[in-house]
Amino acid sequence: MSAERIATDVPARADIVVIGGGPAGLAAATEAARRGAAVVLLDEQPALGGQVYRAVEANRARGKTLDADYAEGGRLVDAFRASGALAIHEASVWLVEPDGTVGFSRAGAATLMKAERVIVATGAVERAMPIPGWTLPGVMTVGAAQILLKTAGLVPQGRVWIAGSGPLLRLYAVQALAAGGQLAGIIDTTPPGNRRAALRHMGGAMGALGELRKGLAWTQAIRQAGVPWITGAHDLRAEADDDGALGTISFTADGARRSEPADTLLLHNGVVPNVQITRALDIEHDWNQTQRAFRPRCDAWGSTSVPAVMIAGDGAGIVGAAASAIAGRLAALESLRALGRLDQAARDDAAAPLRRALARALAIRPFLDALFAPSPEYLVPAGETIVCRCEEVTASALRQAVSLGCLGPNQLKSFTRCGMGPCQGRICGLTVAEVIASARGASVADVGYYRLRFPIKPLTLGELAAVHAPADPTAPR
Amino acid sequence: MSDTSRDKVTEAGVAVIGGGMVGSALAYGLAKRGANVVLLDEGDIAYRAARGNFGLVWTQSKGDGMPAYAAWSLASAAAWPDFAEAMASAAGRSIGYEQRGGLVFCVGDAERDQRAAQLRRLHNQRDDAAPVATMLDRKALHDLMPRTPLGPQVVAASYAPGDGHVNPLYLLRGLHAAIRRHGGRHAPGAAVTQIVPTGGGFTLTRADGAMLRADRIVIAAGVATTRLAAMVDIAAPVRPQRGQIMVTERLAPLLPLPASALRQSAEGSVMIGVSVEEVGLDTGTTVKELARMAARALTVLPVLAEARMTRAWGALRPMTPDGFPAYAQSSTYPGAFVATCHSGVTLAAIHAEALAPAILAGRLPDGFEPFHPRRFDVRTAA
């Protein structure tokens, strides 16, 4: 591992600012810096790799690779280190203005940086899985558990259940078992019909045999470890013990209600684009019915309606790590063209092999999308199930607000405080849209999404005031 | 949902166009008095000042240059306690209303002198004896709020005992619930595109093609008022003026009284305003304004430096050229009214309790001549 380049002096300007240190961001920054641009990568994490390759360098140094895919993360980081791009870690980006101004905070100090182009590579977030009891202590997301595993080598102790659907659920189970963890069981909520629907896309998926084999190997490893795997489970609930923390889980499978003691329940309901920045920029978003998520509108390079802002990777629609890295390079090439560093012919020449590789990487996507299509039960929670964790707003309170005339999430937010907490609707946004759509009998596309505004991350008033150009801060308006 | 049918002419006694603070208060006041009311509201995305405002019930700066407006604001503040009770009952919860006085902080001597002069002017323009607000020096401020750690640059404040604040979002929710409770209809997703006077009444066309016939109409459409008022031959110039606001996480009680551009809600979050920007129909936020507002707030309350802000938003005030409300009945098409202002929260009580009955009676209250938007008419003013 090369000596870490720590940003001591943060430059005030850059040709390109890349937001996010996952595959898309690393590849975008590398491509642009290699071709001579002054590139700054702002990463919220303490080390490069994003969610998928989190702490990849530290784990490699300790001789831990987790799996073969993870090694690819190491190659991306190495290329970035050699490219001349500057990484600024633990930078929480709270502002992107249409002119390319990026506001971020590190250790409580805010900075504004001006870029000619901004490449948003903020990836995916886990889709909420709002079951009764999902806010109890002892219940967390698979993604959060994976962070503990990758950064601290921690696996939860006691009776650990994993519930939900999606590739990450399997991957985490394999990683946890390899790290010496014990699993009480996996409750697979994937609707039984998905498998049949997915088979229709098998033809395309055959082009990505490696990916298919990987998935099968995960499944096999879990079965070999003797972990009970309950399929077709529904009506999942988490119930509290006397101490108020998780004590029991219950679900229905094979027509029977089952109740199991549990110390930890890890939930996962797939991933969706992280749209906080693109929403706050008022970029148009389109509803993707297959992935049941909104994605920002952009062209094949990642260009948006805001000329200075591009999107690459899962943030533009879930495509996976390999495709994200390619999308990052494409966005970099177009940024360089826009900056006059590359003519159009050179851009297109460089892009041609990337586009072919992208098509190969995306071949398996329709299969995965169909196989892991989320169960409607967990998209539209019932009754008193909490939807908004921050403000503890229940599904029935949302339905009542709809009956009061709330047609969409924004009026509903103002009537119920749903989405007004510190997470600013990041967790509940899609659930709220789904609940309103179901209550109105409308499509989620028509219902829409929260209108978001910068700052998209909570920051202290002291930080914010510090970026005020103080001719006279006391001057009245 | 009520009234979402297409291509079907429905009937109403009074159609109120605009589901914001002004339209909703009027629809409530009308429904409460037995009128057959429909409130035509827009959809989820709209220029809704009602969803973005600061929540002051405020009299102490209102009406410099128009005593009628000062008096109207004071009358509304007086009607607010009863009105708030009705709203809380309809909303099924507290709407966070408090009337324990309000402040305008003065940073530095120049601000203090300016503020004192403005209060004198406001008082001189009115003919009753009691001033609405008085100046408090630093010591009096300390006596009023001994536990509030004001910054050293705060030298004074103006203080109006009748001022207060409310959660404007719960107020709007209460209004909509109260309209229903009194038999009124609330039609969301019903933006009005056209008004045609027909045979002593009005035919309204909605954006979705549905039509509605009403004996009377009230145009309370915020920044869309100008366009709609022209259809009933009223010139009512209204432009959007952006204000940005931010809010902090919930904090321990810090500021017992609301202040201009700084108030702590019943839940503990601190709201910080406010910008005045002429940017057209843009509800975005800018770090330039937010940083300036934060710096100003820290001058007043330095301990806020460690508070985390959780959200910011921009909203559009419907502004007339002089900033005062505009109320009128069309002389060409009697039965068509216009009501617009940027003080929808403060005036909600009086809109419901005095303006609504006047509209029902078919004529605006006595003494309303100053509010008529013909004051902006260049030809008559020249």
XYZ file of C-alpha atoms in Angstrom, chain A residues 94-95 97 112 391 402-405 407-417 419-420 422 424 440 447 451 453-455 458-462 464-465 467-468 473-477, chain B residues 1 44-45 48 51 107 111 153 169-170 173 176 180 186 188-189 246 248 250 272 274 276 283-287 290-292 294-296 298-299 304-312:
88
model
C -23.819 18.769 2.061
C -24.037 21.050 -0.946
C -24.768 24.052 -6.479
C -16.563 25.358 -0.258
C -40.409 11.118 13.667
C -54.008 10.745 2.379
C -57.671 10.688 3.324
C -57.268 14.335 4.386
C -56.293 15.197 0.821
C -51.818 13.584 -2.850
C -48.079 13.233 -2.464
C -45.135 13.077 -0.064
C -44.629 16.827 0.275
C -48.053 17.757 1.543
C -48.002 14.598 3.635
C -44.657 15.575 5.111
C -46.030 18.898 6.202
C -49.111 17.300 7.763
C -47.365 14.435 9.584
C -43.672 15.450 9.953
C -39.410 12.699 6.517
C -38.585 15.815 8.516
C -32.252 14.159 10.584
C -34.280 13.952 5.677
C -54.736 6.479 -3.681
C -47.233 10.288 -6.534
C -38.635 17.675 -2.737
C -33.088 20.900 -0.422
C -29.473 21.515 0.452
C -27.844 21.111 2.911
C -27.095 18.027 9.008
C -24.325 20.473 9.813
C -23.847 22.814 12.691
C -24.838 26.436 12.401
C -21.245 27.242 13.268
C -22.587 27.011 8.012
C -21.885 30.487 9.354
C -18.694 29.965 4.941
C -20.451 33.306 5.128
C -22.394 39.342 9.351
C -24.613 41.459 11.539
C -25.989 43.387 8.612
C -29.743 43.030 8.525
C -31.262 41.695 5.353
C -60.907 11.514 -2.225
C -48.309 17.824 -4.122
C -45.906 20.070 -5.978
C -47.115 26.743 -1.436
C -45.979 24.946 3.580
C -27.642 44.155 16.921
C -30.266 48.890 14.402
C -23.804 42.580 20.377
C -48.113 23.092 9.180
C -50.435 21.879 11.907
C -53.843 20.614 8.622
C -58.386 21.406 6.105
C -64.443 18.951 6.225
C -61.544 20.016 -0.108
C -56.714 18.532 -3.934
C -55.115 18.260 -7.357
C -33.719 26.603 8.084
C -32.208 22.926 13.730
C -34.536 19.731 18.765
C -34.021 30.646 11.471
C -35.183 34.729 6.531
C -35.826 38.432 0.815
C -37.944 27.677 -4.416
C -34.334 26.548 -4.104
C -31.915 27.288 -1.296
C -28.542 28.997 -1.580
C -25.612 28.589 0.739
C -28.240 30.336 4.562
C -24.712 31.122 5.740
C -25.619 34.780 6.212
C -26.735 31.424 10.326
C -24.130 34.093 11.050
C -26.842 36.524 12.071
C -25.182 33.218 16.013
C -24.732 36.912 16.708
C -26.468 27.915 18.548
C -23.049 27.389 16.926
C -23.049 23.784 18.103
C -26.653 23.117 17.058
C -27.093 20.988 13.990
C -29.395 22.320 11.331
C -31.457 19.535 9.839
C -33.335 21.114 6.973
C -33.586 24.236 4.862
